[in-house]
Amino acid sequence: MNQDNATGLIPFTIDLTFEEARRRAEVVTALGPDWDPVAVLRGEDEAYALLYSGLDAEQQRTYDLLVASGVLPGEEPGRATAH
Protein backbone atom coordinates (compact mmCIF):
# COMPACT_ATOMS: atom_id res chain seq x y z
CA MET A 1 0.00 0.00 0.00
CA ASN A 2 1.34 3.38 -0.93
CA GLN A 3 1.04 5.60 2.17
CA ASP A 4 2.07 8.67 0.18
CA ASN A 5 -1.17 8.53 -1.80
CA ALA A 6 -3.65 10.25 0.59
CA THR A 7 -6.27 10.57 -2.15
CA GLY A 8 -6.79 6.79 -2.11
CA LEU A 9 -8.06 6.84 1.47
CA ILE A 10 -11.73 6.22 2.10
CA PRO A 11 -13.29 7.86 5.16
CA PHE A 12 -14.64 5.37 7.67
CA THR A 13 -17.21 6.27 10.32
CA ILE A 14 -19.32 4.09 12.55
CA ASP A 15 -22.25 4.96 14.78
CA LEU A 16 -22.27 2.80 17.91
CA THR A 17 -25.61 4.14 19.18
CA PHE A 18 -27.55 1.03 18.21
CA GLU A 19 -24.94 -1.32 19.69
CA GLU A 20 -24.85 0.64 22.95
CA ALA A 21 -28.64 0.48 23.24
CA ARG A 22 -28.53 -3.26 22.55
CA ARG A 23 -25.78 -3.77 25.14
CA ARG A 24 -27.74 -1.89 27.79
CA ALA A 25 -30.87 -3.90 27.02
CA GLU A 26 -28.88 -7.13 27.42
CA VAL A 27 -27.53 -5.96 30.79
CA VAL A 28 -31.03 -5.21 32.07
CA THR A 29 -32.23 -8.58 30.77
CA ALA A 30 -29.33 -10.34 32.50
CA LEU A 31 -30.18 -8.63 35.80
CA GLY A 32 -33.54 -10.36 35.68
CA PRO A 33 -36.97 -9.40 36.97
CA ASP A 34 -35.98 -9.73 40.63
CA TRP A 35 -33.38 -6.96 40.47
CA ASP A 36 -34.41 -4.12 42.77
CA PRO A 37 -32.26 -1.01 42.21
CA VAL A 38 -33.69 0.72 45.30
CA ALA A 39 -32.68 -2.23 47.49
CA VAL A 40 -29.23 -2.27 45.90
CA LEU A 41 -28.70 1.43 46.62
CA ARG A 42 -29.98 0.98 50.17
CA GLY A 43 -27.50 -1.87 50.66
CA GLU A 44 -24.67 0.29 49.32
CA ASP A 45 -25.61 3.07 51.75
CA GLU A 46 -25.62 0.59 54.64
CA ALA A 47 -22.22 -0.78 53.60
CA TYR A 48 -20.79 2.74 53.31
CA ALA A 49 -22.06 3.65 56.77
CA LEU A 50 -20.61 0.47 58.23
CA LEU A 51 -17.26 1.02 56.51
CA TYR A 52 -16.71 4.38 58.23
CA SER A 53 -18.35 3.58 61.58
CA GLY A 54 -16.43 3.12 64.80
CA LEU A 55 -13.55 5.41 63.85
CA ASP A 56 -11.35 6.71 66.65
CA ALA A 57 -10.78 10.46 66.97
CA GLU A 58 -7.70 10.57 64.70
CA GLN A 59 -9.37 8.42 62.05
CA GLN A 60 -12.47 10.61 62.19
CA ARG A 61 -10.37 13.77 61.70
CA THR A 62 -8.64 12.15 58.72
CA TYR A 63 -11.99 11.03 57.29
CA ASP A 64 -13.46 14.52 57.72
CA LEU A 65 -10.41 16.06 56.04
CA LEU A 66 -10.72 13.67 53.07
CA VAL A 67 -14.42 14.44 52.71
CA ALA A 68 -13.80 18.20 52.91
CA SER A 69 -11.07 17.86 50.26
CA GLY A 70 -13.39 15.96 47.93
CA VAL A 71 -11.26 12.80 48.02
CA LEU A 72 -14.02 10.80 49.70
CA PRO A 73 -17.72 11.41 49.17
CA GLY A 74 -19.72 12.80 52.07
CA GLU A 75 -23.14 11.84 53.38
CA GLU A 76 -25.10 13.65 50.66
CA PRO A 77 -27.24 11.64 48.21
CA GLY A 78 -25.29 10.18 45.31
CA ARG A 79 -22.02 10.17 47.20
CA ALA A 80 -19.97 11.35 44.22
CA THR A 81 -16.57 12.78 45.03
CA ALA A 82 -15.91 16.41 44.22
CA HIS A 83 -12.91 15.61 42.00
XYZ file of C-alpha atoms in Angstrom:
83
model
C 0.000 0.000 0.000
C 1.338 3.379 -0.932
C 1.040 5.600 2.170
C 2.070 8.673 0.183
C -1.168 8.532 -1.796
C -3.645 10.252 0.586
C -6.267 10.568 -2.145
C -6.786 6.795 -2.110
C -8.060 6.843 1.474
C -11.731 6.220 2.095
C -13.294 7.858 5.158
C -14.639 5.368 7.673
C -17.210 6.266 10.322
C -19.318 4.090 12.546
C -22.251 4.958 14.780
C -22.273 2.800 17.905
C -25.610 4.145 19.182
C -27.546 1.027 18.205
C -24.943 -1.317 19.688
C -24.847 0.640 22.947
C -28.636 0.478 23.235
C -28.528 -3.260 22.546
C -25.782 -3.767 25.139
C -27.740 -1.888 27.789
C -30.871 -3.904 27.023
C -28.883 -7.127 27.423
C -27.527 -5.957 30.787
C -31.027 -5.209 32.072
C -32.231 -8.576 30.774
C -29.333 -10.344 32.501
C -30.176 -8.627 35.800
C -33.540 -10.356 35.679
C -36.973 -9.404 36.965
C -35.983 -9.730 40.633
C -33.379 -6.964 40.475
C -34.406 -4.122 42.775
C -32.263 -1.011 42.206
C -33.686 0.721 45.300
C -32.675 -2.231 47.491
C -29.225 -2.272 45.895
C -28.699 1.431 46.622
C -29.975 0.977 50.167
C -27.496 -1.870 50.662
C -24.670 0.290 49.322
C -25.609 3.065 51.750
C -25.616 0.591 54.636
C -22.222 -0.784 53.601
C -20.787 2.735 53.307
C -22.062 3.653 56.775
C -20.608 0.466 58.225
C -17.260 1.023 56.515
C -16.710 4.377 58.228
C -18.346 3.576 61.579
C -16.427 3.125 64.799
C -13.548 5.411 63.854
C -11.351 6.705 66.653
C -10.780 10.459 66.972
C -7.704 10.568 64.699
C -9.366 8.419 62.048
C -12.470 10.609 62.192
C -10.372 13.772 61.701
C -8.644 12.153 58.716
C -11.986 11.032 57.287
C -13.465 14.524 57.723
C -10.405 16.056 56.038
C -10.717 13.671 53.072
C -14.424 14.435 52.705
C -13.804 18.197 52.908
C -11.070 17.857 50.256
C -13.391 15.959 47.934
C -11.257 12.799 48.018
C -14.024 10.803 49.702
C -17.724 11.413 49.170
C -19.719 12.800 52.067
C -23.136 11.843 53.376
C -25.098 13.649 50.662
C -27.238 11.641 48.209
C -25.293 10.184 45.310
C -22.018 10.172 47.197
C -19.968 11.349 44.224
C -16.567 12.778 45.034
C -15.910 16.410 44.223
C -12.911 15.615 42.001
